[in-house]
Amino acid sequence: MPDAATEPRGPRLVLLGKQGAGKGTQAVRLEEHYRIFRLSTGDLFRDAAAAGTELGREAKGYIDRGFLVPDDIVIGLVREQLAIDDRAQHGFVLDGFPRTRQQAAELDKILDGCPLDLAVDLDVPTEVVLQRIAGRRVCSNCGANYHVDNPPEHNWTCDVCGHEVVQREDDTPEAVMRRLELYEMKTLPVIQHYRRAGILAHVDASDETEEVFKRLVELVDSYFDAGSRAL
Ligand code: AMP
């Protein structure tokens, strides 16, 4: 991905954290706040599955059982998305990628010449994410997030687009347990990868969305204010 090195730009961020840590919600907020490109591999797979493409059918087989989609498929998809989307040149936030050590190493190659600014680990205790996921509901069309304690206004139809709001097929107890195990096994090494690179930051994400978002913005702004990069 070529870089316009001298042009002002937004941050290049990766969001890490367990399922239910709030990566998706915070990525959308960061996208709006910094006007940067957002890439969610989970959303890409769900869109492809809804459209019935070959990629979508293949990914769905893994996703619904709580497995990770194989690295070569995910890496190919991310490479393609970052290459075709010019907006990524002005900063981006990656949600749900990288999730394995190999994906992290490949991302470094894809970003050759314009490295990440920060990898932010959204810290939430496992008991809290289990509670969040059990009550999580999503719009079957646009992916907007709800919770049984915070439902849409009208009878489980989405406030944003009016489609049905449902439980994700991979939010069943069995799939959730597998995803948490896989997180420990596959994604903790990614945190190590970024610690070694000196760009890892932690944010306590066990509070309300708004509070966590404030912490994230303070972190990102202080990083840029410190003169590490020109915004
Ligand atoms: P998410 O919406 O980020 O929780 O992703 C939903 C599911 O998509 C995950 O549980 C995985 O099955 C799959 N997935 C998303 N991103 C990746 C990735 N980077 N590597 C492998 N599988 C992924």
GROMACS .gro file of C-alpha atoms and ligand atoms in nm, residues 41-42 45-46 63 67-69 74 96-97 99 103 168 170 179, ligand 1:
model
   39
   41THR     CA    1  -1.333  -0.912   0.864
   42GLY     CA    2  -1.634  -1.053   1.055
   45PHE     CA    3  -1.768  -1.261   0.593
   46ARG     CA    4  -2.125  -1.207   0.713
   63ILE     CA    5  -1.799  -1.911   1.165
   67PHE     CA    6  -1.385  -2.172   1.432
   68LEU     CA    7  -1.149  -1.923   1.273
   69VAL     CA    8  -1.160  -1.889   0.895
   74VAL     CA    9  -0.859  -1.398   0.551
   96GLY     CA   10  -1.115  -0.853   1.408
   97PHE     CA   11  -0.792  -0.871   1.210
   99ARG     CA   12  -0.634  -1.282   1.487
  103GLN     CA   13  -0.206  -1.279   1.001
  168ARG     CA   14  -2.592  -1.432   1.578
  170ASP     CA   15  -2.214  -1.807   1.636
  179ARG     CA   16  -1.412  -1.882   2.023
  232AMP     P1   17  -1.628  -1.116   1.458
  232AMP     O1   18  -1.750  -1.050   1.407
  232AMP     O2   19  -1.505  -1.032   1.449
  232AMP     O3   20  -1.649  -1.176   1.596
  232AMP     O4   21  -1.599  -1.240   1.360
  232AMP     C1   22  -1.694  -1.345   1.347
  232AMP     C2   23  -1.625  -1.470   1.301
  232AMP     O5   24  -1.565  -1.449   1.171
  232AMP     C3   25  -1.511  -1.519   1.389
  232AMP     O6   26  -1.555  -1.594   1.501
  232AMP     C4   27  -1.433  -1.605   1.289
  232AMP     O7   28  -1.498  -1.728   1.266
  232AMP     C5   29  -1.445  -1.522   1.160
  232AMP     N1   30  -1.333  -1.426   1.149
  232AMP     C6   31  -1.340  -1.291   1.154
  232AMP     N2   32  -1.220  -1.235   1.143
  232AMP     C7   33  -1.131  -1.339   1.132
  232AMP     C8   34  -0.991  -1.348   1.121
  232AMP     N3   35  -0.913  -1.238   1.120
  232AMP     N4   36  -0.935  -1.471   1.113
  232AMP     C9   37  -1.010  -1.583   1.115
  232AMP     N5   38  -1.144  -1.582   1.126
  232AMP    C10   39  -1.205  -1.461   1.136
   0.00000   0.00000   0.00000
